[in-house]
Structures are given as C-alpha cells and as structure tokens.
mmCIF file with all atom_site columns, C-alpha atoms in Angstrom:
data_model
loop_
_atom_site.group_PDB
_atom_site.id
_atom_site.type_symbol
_atom_site.label_atom_id
_atom_site.label_alt_id
_atom_site.label_comp_id
_atom_site.label_asym_id
_atom_site.label_entity_id
_atom_site.label_seq_id
_atom_site.pdbx_PDB_ins_code
_atom_site.Cartn_x
_atom_site.Cartn_y
_atom_site.Cartn_z
_atom_site.occupancy
_atom_site.B_iso_or_equiv
_atom_site.pdbx_formal_charge
_atom_site.auth_seq_id
_atom_site.auth_comp_id
_atom_site.auth_asym_id
_atom_site.auth_atom_id
_atom_site.pdbx_PDB_model_num
ATOM 1   C CA . MET A 1 1   ? -40.172 -33.223 -25.244 1.00 0.00 ? 11  MET A CA 1
ATOM 2   C CA . LYS A 1 2   ? -40.736 -32.605 -22.001 1.00 0.00 ? 12  LYS A CA 1
ATOM 3   C CA . LEU A 1 3   ? -37.259 -33.038 -20.496 1.00 0.00 ? 13  LEU A CA 1
ATOM 4   C CA . LEU A 1 4   ? -35.992 -30.815 -23.514 1.00 0.00 ? 14  LEU A CA 1
ATOM 5   C CA . SER A 1 5   ? -38.407 -27.968 -22.153 1.00 0.00 ? 15  SER A CA 1
ATOM 6   C CA . THR A 1 6   ? -37.627 -28.401 -18.619 1.00 0.00 ? 16  THR A CA 1
ATOM 7   C CA . LEU A 1 7   ? -34.130 -27.973 -19.553 1.00 0.00 ? 17  LEU A CA 1
ATOM 8   C CA . ALA A 1 8   ? -34.907 -24.425 -21.769 1.00 0.00 ? 18  ALA A CA 1
ATOM 9   C CA . PHE A 1 9   ? -36.807 -23.210 -18.991 1.00 0.00 ? 19  PHE A CA 1
ATOM 10  C CA . ALA A 1 10  ? -33.877 -24.165 -16.147 1.00 0.00 ? 20  ALA A CA 1
ATOM 11  C CA . SER A 1 11  ? -31.488 -22.259 -18.577 1.00 0.00 ? 21  SER A CA 1
ATOM 12  C CA . PHE A 1 12  ? -33.427 -19.330 -18.612 1.00 0.00 ? 22  PHE A CA 1
ATOM 13  C CA . ALA A 1 13  ? -34.064 -18.808 -15.172 1.00 0.00 ? 23  ALA A CA 1
ATOM 14  C CA . ALA A 1 14  ? -30.235 -19.476 -14.577 1.00 0.00 ? 24  ALA A CA 1
ATOM 15  C CA . LEU A 1 15  ? -29.622 -16.616 -16.942 1.00 0.00 ? 25  LEU A CA 1
ATOM 16  C CA . ALA A 1 16  ? -32.364 -14.381 -15.472 1.00 0.00 ? 26  ALA A CA 1
ATOM 17  C CA . SER A 1 17  ? -30.951 -14.957 -11.873 1.00 0.00 ? 27  SER A CA 1
ATOM 18  C CA . LEU A 1 18  ? -27.676 -13.960 -13.105 1.00 0.00 ? 28  LEU A CA 1
ATOM 19  C CA . ALA A 1 19  ? -28.867 -11.162 -14.665 1.00 0.00 ? 29  ALA A CA 1
ATOM 20  C CA . ALA A 1 20  ? -30.629 -9.996  -11.361 1.00 0.00 ? 30  ALA A CA 1
ATOM 21  C CA . MET A 1 21  ? -27.263 -10.318 -9.478  1.00 0.00 ? 31  MET A CA 1
ATOM 22  C CA . PRO A 1 22  ? -25.556 -7.346  -8.903  1.00 0.00 ? 32  PRO A CA 1
ATOM 23  C CA . ALA A 1 23  ? -22.439 -6.780  -10.613 1.00 0.00 ? 33  ALA A CA 1
ATOM 24  C CA . ALA A 1 24  ? -19.302 -7.891  -8.933  1.00 0.00 ? 34  ALA A CA 1
ATOM 25  C CA . ALA A 1 25  ? -16.693 -5.193  -7.580  1.00 0.00 ? 35  ALA A CA 1
ATOM 26  C CA . ALA A 1 26  ? -14.030 -4.031  -9.463  1.00 0.00 ? 36  ALA A CA 1
ATOM 27  C CA . PRO A 1 27  ? -10.685 -5.799  -7.776  1.00 0.00 ? 37  PRO A CA 1
ATOM 28  C CA . PHE A 1 28  ? -8.723  -3.370  -5.270  1.00 0.00 ? 38  PHE A CA 1
ATOM 29  C CA . LYS A 1 29  ? -5.206  -2.792  -7.079  1.00 0.00 ? 39  LYS A CA 1
ATOM 30  C CA . LEU A 1 30  ? -2.285  -0.885  -6.417  1.00 0.00 ? 40  LEU A CA 1
ATOM 31  C CA . SER A 1 31  ? 0.459   0.036   -8.400  1.00 0.00 ? 41  SER A CA 1
ATOM 32  C CA . SER A 1 32  ? 2.885   2.606   -9.608  1.00 0.00 ? 42  SER A CA 1
ATOM 33  C CA . PRO A 1 33  ? 4.488   4.035   -13.139 1.00 0.00 ? 43  PRO A CA 1
ATOM 34  C CA . THR A 1 34  ? 7.755   3.868   -12.125 1.00 0.00 ? 44  THR A CA 1
ATOM 35  C CA . ILE A 1 35  ? 7.757   0.553   -9.966  1.00 0.00 ? 45  ILE A CA 1
ATOM 36  C CA . LYS A 1 36  ? 7.361   -2.832  -11.660 1.00 0.00 ? 46  LYS A CA 1
ATOM 37  C CA . PRO A 1 37  ? 5.725   -5.308  -9.337  1.00 0.00 ? 47  PRO A CA 1
ATOM 38  C CA . ASN A 1 38  ? 8.838   -7.850  -8.381  1.00 0.00 ? 48  ASN A CA 1
ATOM 39  C CA . GLY A 1 39  ? 11.126  -5.471  -10.202 1.00 0.00 ? 49  GLY A CA 1
ATOM 40  C CA . ARG A 1 40  ? 14.296  -3.794  -8.974  1.00 0.00 ? 50  ARG A CA 1
ATOM 41  C CA . LEU A 1 41  ? 13.311  -0.208  -6.886  1.00 0.00 ? 51  LEU A CA 1
ATOM 42  C CA . PRO A 1 42  ? 14.878  2.563   -9.232  1.00 0.00 ? 52  PRO A CA 1
ATOM 43  C CA . ILE A 1 43  ? 17.376  4.736   -7.619  1.00 0.00 ? 53  ILE A CA 1
ATOM 44  C CA . GLU A 1 44  ? 14.793  7.567   -6.442  1.00 0.00 ? 54  GLU A CA 1
ATOM 45  C CA . GLN A 1 45  ? 13.528  5.090   -3.590  1.00 0.00 ? 55  GLN A CA 1
ATOM 46  C CA . VAL A 1 46  ? 17.075  4.351   -2.664  1.00 0.00 ? 56  VAL A CA 1
ATOM 47  C CA . PHE A 1 47  ? 17.826  6.001   0.930   1.00 0.00 ? 57  PHE A CA 1
ATOM 48  C CA . ASN A 1 48  ? 20.390  8.646   1.107   1.00 0.00 ? 58  ASN A CA 1
ATOM 49  C CA . ASP A 1 49  ? 22.549  8.184   4.264   1.00 0.00 ? 59  ASP A CA 1
ATOM 50  C CA . PHE A 1 50  ? 23.357  4.996   6.390   1.00 0.00 ? 60  PHE A CA 1
ATOM 51  C CA . GLY A 1 51  ? 26.065  3.953   2.996   1.00 0.00 ? 61  GLY A CA 1
ATOM 52  C CA . CYS A 1 52  ? 23.617  4.596   0.309   1.00 0.00 ? 62  CYS A CA 1
ATOM 53  C CA . SER A 1 53  ? 23.366  7.463   -1.848  1.00 0.00 ? 63  SER A CA 1
ATOM 54  C CA . GLY A 1 54  ? 19.648  7.233   -3.614  1.00 0.00 ? 64  GLY A CA 1
ATOM 55  C CA . LYS A 1 55  ? 17.073  9.979   -4.294  1.00 0.00 ? 65  LYS A CA 1
ATOM 56  C CA . ASN A 1 56  ? 15.235  8.924   -1.229  1.00 0.00 ? 66  ASN A CA 1
ATOM 57  C CA . GLN A 1 57  ? 12.320  10.282  -2.911  1.00 0.00 ? 67  GLN A CA 1
ATOM 58  C CA . SER A 1 58  ? 8.623   8.575   -2.580  1.00 0.00 ? 68  SER A CA 1
ATOM 59  C CA . PRO A 1 59  ? 7.027   6.868   -5.507  1.00 0.00 ? 69  PRO A CA 1
ATOM 60  C CA . GLU A 1 60  ? 3.962   7.814   -7.346  1.00 0.00 ? 70  GLU A CA 1
ATOM 61  C CA . LEU A 1 61  ? 1.000   5.524   -6.123  1.00 0.00 ? 71  LEU A CA 1
ATOM 62  C CA . ILE A 1 62  ? -1.778  4.508   -7.846  1.00 0.00 ? 72  ILE A CA 1
ATOM 63  C CA . TRP A 1 63  ? -4.774  2.915   -6.566  1.00 0.00 ? 73  TRP A CA 1
ATOM 64  C CA . THR A 1 64  ? -8.653  1.624   -7.423  1.00 0.00 ? 74  THR A CA 1
ATOM 65  C CA . ALA A 1 65  ? -11.202 2.871   -5.241  1.00 0.00 ? 75  ALA A CA 1
ATOM 66  C CA . GLY A 1 66  ? -11.660 0.507   -1.871  1.00 0.00 ? 76  GLY A CA 1
ATOM 67  C CA . PRO A 1 67  ? -15.359 -1.368  -1.670  1.00 0.00 ? 77  PRO A CA 1
ATOM 68  C CA . LYS A 1 68  ? -18.106 -0.305  -0.679  1.00 0.00 ? 78  LYS A CA 1
ATOM 69  C CA . GLY A 1 69  ? -17.692 1.679   3.195   1.00 0.00 ? 79  GLY A CA 1
ATOM 70  C CA . THR A 1 70  ? -14.174 3.212   2.692   1.00 0.00 ? 80  THR A CA 1
ATOM 71  C CA . LYS A 1 71  ? -13.746 5.873   4.897   1.00 0.00 ? 81  LYS A CA 1
ATOM 72  C CA . SER A 1 72  ? -10.019 6.618   4.610   1.00 0.00 ? 82  SER A CA 1
ATOM 73  C CA . TYR A 1 73  ? -7.010  4.565   3.337   1.00 0.00 ? 83  TYR A CA 1
ATOM 74  C CA . ALA A 1 74  ? -3.559  4.213   4.981   1.00 0.00 ? 84  ALA A CA 1
ATOM 75  C CA . LEU A 1 75  ? -0.640  3.285   3.505   1.00 0.00 ? 85  LEU A CA 1
ATOM 76  C CA . THR A 1 76  ? 2.393   1.039   4.444   1.00 0.00 ? 86  THR A CA 1
ATOM 77  C CA . VAL A 1 77  ? 5.727   0.359   3.153   1.00 0.00 ? 87  VAL A CA 1
ATOM 78  C CA . TYR A 1 78  ? 7.827   -2.663  4.721   1.00 0.00 ? 88  TYR A CA 1
ATOM 79  C CA . ASP A 1 79  ? 10.598  -4.343  4.401   1.00 0.00 ? 89  ASP A CA 1
ATOM 80  C CA . PRO A 1 80  ? 10.637  -8.049  6.068   1.00 0.00 ? 90  PRO A CA 1
ATOM 81  C CA . ASP A 1 81  ? 13.843  -8.783  5.167   1.00 0.00 ? 91  ASP A CA 1
ATOM 82  C CA . ALA A 1 82  ? 15.495  -6.383  7.116   1.00 0.00 ? 92  ALA A CA 1
ATOM 83  C CA . PRO A 1 83  ? 18.433  -7.766  9.797   1.00 0.00 ? 93  PRO A CA 1
ATOM 84  C CA . THR A 1 84  ? 15.870  -6.305  12.737  1.00 0.00 ? 94  THR A CA 1
ATOM 85  C CA . GLY A 1 85  ? 13.737  -9.457  13.835  1.00 0.00 ? 95  GLY A CA 1
ATOM 86  C CA . SER A 1 86  ? 10.795  -7.110  13.022  1.00 0.00 ? 96  SER A CA 1
ATOM 87  C CA . GLY A 1 87  ? 11.253  -5.810  9.620   1.00 0.00 ? 97  GLY A CA 1
ATOM 88  C CA . TRP A 1 88  ? 11.385  -1.937  8.912   1.00 0.00 ? 98  TRP A CA 1
ATOM 89  C CA . TRP A 1 89  ? 8.810   0.293   8.209   1.00 0.00 ? 99  TRP A CA 1
ATOM 90  C CA . HIS A 1 90  ? 9.976   2.735   5.799   1.00 0.00 ? 100 HIS A CA 1
ATOM 91  C CA . TRP A 1 91  ? 6.399   4.460   4.720   1.00 0.00 ? 101 TRP A CA 1
ATOM 92  C CA . VAL A 1 92  ? 3.491   4.975   6.926   1.00 0.00 ? 102 VAL A CA 1
ATOM 93  C CA . VAL A 1 93  ? 0.587   6.978   6.077   1.00 0.00 ? 103 VAL A CA 1
ATOM 94  C CA . PHE A 1 94  ? -2.974  7.151   7.531   1.00 0.00 ? 104 PHE A CA 1
ATOM 95  C CA . ASN A 1 95  ? -5.823  8.907   7.330   1.00 0.00 ? 105 ASN A CA 1
ATOM 96  C CA . ILE A 1 96  ? -5.562  9.527   3.959   1.00 0.00 ? 106 ILE A CA 1
ATOM 97  C CA . PRO A 1 97  ? -9.493  10.626  2.737   1.00 0.00 ? 107 PRO A CA 1
ATOM 98  C CA . ALA A 1 98  ? -11.464 8.207   0.899   1.00 0.00 ? 108 ALA A CA 1
ATOM 99  C CA . ASN A 1 99  ? -11.800 10.319  -2.257  1.00 0.00 ? 109 ASN A CA 1
ATOM 100 C CA . VAL A 1 100 ? -7.665  10.253  -2.867  1.00 0.00 ? 110 VAL A CA 1
ATOM 101 C CA . THR A 1 101 ? -6.531  7.531   -4.914  1.00 0.00 ? 111 THR A CA 1
ATOM 102 C CA . LYS A 1 102 ? -3.033  9.048   -5.913  1.00 0.00 ? 112 LYS A CA 1
ATOM 103 C CA . LEU A 1 103 ? -0.061  9.889   -4.184  1.00 0.00 ? 113 LEU A CA 1
ATOM 104 C CA . PRO A 1 104 ? 2.318   11.427  -6.754  1.00 0.00 ? 114 PRO A CA 1
ATOM 105 C CA . ALA A 1 105 ? 5.992   11.066  -6.623  1.00 0.00 ? 115 ALA A CA 1
ATOM 106 C CA . GLY A 1 106 ? 7.638   13.348  -3.893  1.00 0.00 ? 116 GLY A CA 1
ATOM 107 C CA . ALA A 1 107 ? 4.474   13.454  -1.580  1.00 0.00 ? 117 ALA A CA 1
ATOM 108 C CA . GLY A 1 108 ? 6.345   11.358  1.062   1.00 0.00 ? 118 GLY A CA 1
ATOM 109 C CA . THR A 1 109 ? 8.866   14.314  2.004   1.00 0.00 ? 119 THR A CA 1
ATOM 110 C CA . VAL A 1 110 ? 6.927   16.019  5.583   1.00 0.00 ? 120 VAL A CA 1
ATOM 111 C CA . THR A 1 111 ? 6.848   19.138  4.341   1.00 0.00 ? 121 THR A CA 1
ATOM 112 C CA . SER A 1 112 ? 5.364   18.355  0.764   1.00 0.00 ? 122 SER A CA 1
ATOM 113 C CA . ALA A 1 113 ? 2.291   19.810  -0.285  1.00 0.00 ? 123 ALA A CA 1
ATOM 114 C CA . LEU A 1 114 ? 1.865   17.352  -2.602  1.00 0.00 ? 124 LEU A CA 1
ATOM 115 C CA . MET A 1 115 ? 0.186   14.714  0.485   1.00 0.00 ? 125 MET A CA 1
ATOM 116 C CA . PRO A 1 116 ? -3.651  15.806  1.209   1.00 0.00 ? 126 PRO A CA 1
ATOM 117 C CA . PRO A 1 117 ? -3.814  18.006  4.218   1.00 0.00 ? 127 PRO A CA 1
ATOM 118 C CA . SER A 1 118 ? -5.546  15.240  6.584   1.00 0.00 ? 128 SER A CA 1
ATOM 119 C CA . ALA A 1 119 ? -3.369  12.733  5.719   1.00 0.00 ? 129 ALA A CA 1
ATOM 120 C CA . VAL A 1 120 ? -0.599  12.042  8.464   1.00 0.00 ? 130 VAL A CA 1
ATOM 121 C CA . GLN A 1 121 ? 2.658   10.987  8.110   1.00 0.00 ? 131 GLN A CA 1
ATOM 122 C CA . GLY A 1 122 ? 4.216   8.514   10.707  1.00 0.00 ? 132 GLY A CA 1
ATOM 123 C CA . ARG A 1 123 ? 7.435   7.935   12.335  1.00 0.00 ? 133 ARG A CA 1
ATOM 124 C CA . THR A 1 124 ? 9.106   4.871   10.356  1.00 0.00 ? 134 THR A CA 1
ATOM 125 C CA . ASP A 1 125 ? 12.074  2.667   11.692  1.00 0.00 ? 135 ASP A CA 1
ATOM 126 C CA . TYR A 1 126 ? 14.211  5.510   10.772  1.00 0.00 ? 136 TYR A CA 1
ATOM 127 C CA . GLY A 1 127 ? 12.910  7.702   13.495  1.00 0.00 ? 137 GLY A CA 1
ATOM 128 C CA . VAL A 1 128 ? 11.407  10.438  11.644  1.00 0.00 ? 138 VAL A CA 1
ATOM 129 C CA . ALA A 1 129 ? 8.004   10.631  9.722   1.00 0.00 ? 139 ALA A CA 1
ATOM 130 C CA . GLY A 1 130 ? 7.709   11.098  6.090   1.00 0.00 ? 140 GLY A CA 1
ATOM 131 C CA . PHE A 1 131 ? 9.568   8.280   3.298   1.00 0.00 ? 141 PHE A CA 1
ATOM 132 C CA . GLY A 1 132 ? 12.711  6.594   3.969   1.00 0.00 ? 142 GLY A CA 1
ATOM 133 C CA . GLY A 1 133 ? 13.921  4.733   0.931   1.00 0.00 ? 143 GLY A CA 1
ATOM 134 C CA . ALA A 1 134 ? 15.544  1.391   0.786   1.00 0.00 ? 144 ALA A CA 1
ATOM 135 C CA . CYS A 1 135 ? 18.815  0.991   2.156   1.00 0.00 ? 145 CYS A CA 1
ATOM 136 C CA . PRO A 1 136 ? 19.639  -3.196  2.927   1.00 0.00 ? 146 PRO A CA 1
ATOM 137 C CA . PRO A 1 137 ? 22.771  -4.011  4.327   1.00 0.00 ? 147 PRO A CA 1
ATOM 138 C CA . GLU A 1 138 ? 25.739  -4.288  1.305   1.00 0.00 ? 148 GLU A CA 1
ATOM 139 C CA . GLY A 1 139 ? 25.576  -7.995  0.365   1.00 0.00 ? 149 GLY A CA 1
ATOM 140 C CA . ASP A 1 140 ? 22.770  -9.149  1.582   1.00 0.00 ? 150 ASP A CA 1
ATOM 141 C CA . LYS A 1 141 ? 19.878  -10.580 -0.529  1.00 0.00 ? 151 LYS A CA 1
ATOM 142 C CA . PRO A 1 142 ? 17.917  -8.805  -2.344  1.00 0.00 ? 152 PRO A CA 1
ATOM 143 C CA . HIS A 1 143 ? 15.292  -7.486  0.279   1.00 0.00 ? 153 HIS A CA 1
ATOM 144 C CA . ARG A 1 144 ? 11.243  -6.992  -0.587  1.00 0.00 ? 154 ARG A CA 1
ATOM 145 C CA . TYR A 1 145 ? 9.972   -3.579  -0.291  1.00 0.00 ? 155 TYR A CA 1
ATOM 146 C CA . ILE A 1 146 ? 5.945   -4.319  0.499   1.00 0.00 ? 156 ILE A CA 1
ATOM 147 C CA . PHE A 1 147 ? 3.825   -1.430  -0.727  1.00 0.00 ? 157 PHE A CA 1
ATOM 148 C CA . THR A 1 148 ? 0.540   -1.487  0.485   1.00 0.00 ? 158 THR A CA 1
ATOM 149 C CA . VAL A 1 149 ? -2.891  0.766   0.511   1.00 0.00 ? 159 VAL A CA 1
ATOM 150 C CA . HIS A 1 150 ? -5.232  -0.316  3.478   1.00 0.00 ? 160 HIS A CA 1
ATOM 151 C CA . ALA A 1 151 ? -9.005  0.484   2.792   1.00 0.00 ? 161 ALA A CA 1
ATOM 152 C CA . LEU A 1 152 ? -10.630 1.315   6.023   1.00 0.00 ? 162 LEU A CA 1
ATOM 153 C CA . LYS A 1 153 ? -14.059 1.549   7.368   1.00 0.00 ? 163 LYS A CA 1
ATOM 154 C CA . THR A 1 154 ? -13.574 4.710   9.552   1.00 0.00 ? 164 THR A CA 1
ATOM 155 C CA . ALA A 1 155 ? -12.810 8.229   8.622   1.00 0.00 ? 165 ALA A CA 1
ATOM 156 C CA . SER A 1 156 ? -9.340  8.798   11.240  1.00 0.00 ? 166 SER A CA 1
ATOM 157 C CA . ILE A 1 157 ? -7.177  6.504   12.957  1.00 0.00 ? 167 ILE A CA 1
ATOM 158 C CA . ASP A 1 158 ? -6.580  8.124   16.272  1.00 0.00 ? 168 ASP A CA 1
ATOM 159 C CA . VAL A 1 159 ? -3.042  8.328   17.373  1.00 0.00 ? 169 VAL A CA 1
ATOM 160 C CA . PRO A 1 160 ? -0.443  10.875  17.775  1.00 0.00 ? 170 PRO A CA 1
ATOM 161 C CA . PRO A 1 161 ? 1.596   11.340  14.747  1.00 0.00 ? 171 PRO A CA 1
ATOM 162 C CA . GLU A 1 162 ? 4.943   10.360  16.714  1.00 0.00 ? 172 GLU A CA 1
ATOM 163 C CA . ALA A 1 163 ? 2.966   6.809   17.378  1.00 0.00 ? 173 ALA A CA 1
ATOM 164 C CA . SER A 1 164 ? 5.045   3.276   16.438  1.00 0.00 ? 174 SER A CA 1
ATOM 165 C CA . ALA A 1 165 ? 4.244   1.882   12.918  1.00 0.00 ? 175 ALA A CA 1
ATOM 166 C CA . ALA A 1 166 ? 3.324   -1.011  14.965  1.00 0.00 ? 176 ALA A CA 1
ATOM 167 C CA . LEU A 1 167 ? 0.570   1.144   16.606  1.00 0.00 ? 177 LEU A CA 1
ATOM 168 C CA . VAL A 1 168 ? -0.698  2.244   13.262  1.00 0.00 ? 178 VAL A CA 1
ATOM 169 C CA . GLY A 1 169 ? -0.714  -1.177  11.902  1.00 0.00 ? 179 GLY A CA 1
ATOM 170 C CA . PHE A 1 170 ? -2.880  -2.595  14.815  1.00 0.00 ? 180 PHE A CA 1
ATOM 171 C CA . MET A 1 171 ? -5.543  0.389   14.246  1.00 0.00 ? 181 MET A CA 1
ATOM 172 C CA . ILE A 1 172 ? -5.192  -0.203  10.410  1.00 0.00 ? 182 ILE A CA 1
ATOM 173 C CA . HIS A 1 173 ? -6.058  -3.972  10.945  1.00 0.00 ? 183 HIS A CA 1
ATOM 174 C CA . GLY A 1 174 ? -8.843  -3.154  13.535  1.00 0.00 ? 184 GLY A CA 1
ATOM 175 C CA . SER A 1 175 ? -10.494 -1.035  10.771  1.00 0.00 ? 185 SER A CA 1
ATOM 176 C CA . LEU A 1 176 ? -9.898  -2.852  7.809   1.00 0.00 ? 186 LEU A CA 1
ATOM 177 C CA . LEU A 1 177 ? -11.798 -3.661  4.750   1.00 0.00 ? 187 LEU A CA 1
ATOM 178 C CA . ALA A 1 178 ? -9.517  -4.108  2.000   1.00 0.00 ? 188 ALA A CA 1
ATOM 179 C CA . ARG A 1 179 ? -5.796  -4.325  1.193   1.00 0.00 ? 189 ARG A CA 1
ATOM 180 C CA . ALA A 1 180 ? -4.159  -3.860  -1.876  1.00 0.00 ? 190 ALA A CA 1
ATOM 181 C CA . THR A 1 181 ? -0.015  -4.691  -2.421  1.00 0.00 ? 191 THR A CA 1
ATOM 182 C CA . PHE A 1 182 ? 2.498   -4.866  -4.471  1.00 0.00 ? 192 PHE A CA 1
ATOM 183 C CA . THR A 1 183 ? 6.329   -5.865  -4.203  1.00 0.00 ? 193 THR A CA 1
ATOM 184 C CA . ALA A 1 184 ? 9.688   -4.681  -5.245  1.00 0.00 ? 194 ALA A CA 1
ATOM 185 C CA . LYS A 1 185 ? 12.698  -5.575  -4.530  1.00 0.00 ? 195 LYS A CA 1
ATOM 186 C CA . TYR A 1 186 ? 16.346  -3.659  -4.195  1.00 0.00 ? 196 TYR A CA 1
ATOM 187 C CA . SER A 1 187 ? 20.289  -4.943  -3.272  1.00 0.00 ? 197 SER A CA 1
ATOM 188 C CA . ARG A 1 188 ? 23.651  -3.709  -2.949  1.00 0.00 ? 198 ARG A CA 1
#
C-alpha cells in the first residue's frame, strides 16, 4: 500500500511540475502559398535575362513570429548549386521590423511600395538590389533555392545598402536568434 501511495504521489508531483512549466514556444516557420517545399519554382520566380524568360517576381512569403527577443528579420534566397565556387545570392533583405511577418508577391522590386519602409534590399549576385529569380545554366541538374528568414536580436544591421551578400550574411550570423527555411528547385 505504501508503494502505491508513493507512486501516486510521484505521478501527481510530475503532473504538477509539467503544469507549472511555461508552454513551449511555437516553432519558427517560413512558407509561401505559391512555392511548395522541395517543389519546382514557378515561372514567376524565374529570372528574365541571361537566356531565361520568367517573370522575375519575388514570391509571397509568410513566417511565424520569431523567438522572444526578436528585434528584426533578414531574408535571403541562395542557390548553393550555382557553378561559381561560392553559390549565388538571389535576394538579400535586412532591417525588416519585428512586427512584420509577411512580404507580399512583388515586394522584391526595388521601387515597390510593398516592402516595409525600413527594410533594405541588398545587392544580389546579379550586381543589383532587389529580387533576382532563378536562371541556372541550361542542362544543369536542378538547382536548390534556399529561402531563409532570420530572426535577429538587433533592430538593424549597420551596413551600406551596396554591401556584399557575404558581409550582410556575416552580420546576420552575428545577431542570429533563429532561422526558418524551405528549399525549392529549378532547372531548364
């Protein structure tokens, strides 16, 4: 009987301690209504130059709120399969306010009013700011396009808008709290 009451008390104590624990934070997630993870990029996200004839439009992206302490976000789109020896940066955006958790389709145009006013679109490997769509060499295996939103512990990254994607990436990693990502593919 004593063993039974000890087990009952231990079970009650374990349940009580679980109830007293704070709820686990929701996972940090990134998604797009038009791009399926591991799916093929649609023509809207394909570049319109260098032999490619897409619409070169940035996709709609939605993410959940970052972890406690998030003061801003950065967004990157990277192709590690580009035949450059260092990959290819297709989009670099930083200083997105912490209260923003969505970018509408077309926000990646540099003249777009769809981007939050404080956000900065950095220079891509196309040599200009703004979204630059997929355009892998013809006949290459499907390239991976890694979309990532970074939750940062700083309100802003202090680099000039024309800074390289590598410098912005360095600053992102120095302030990183969490990241959410998905990958899509494209070949021609």
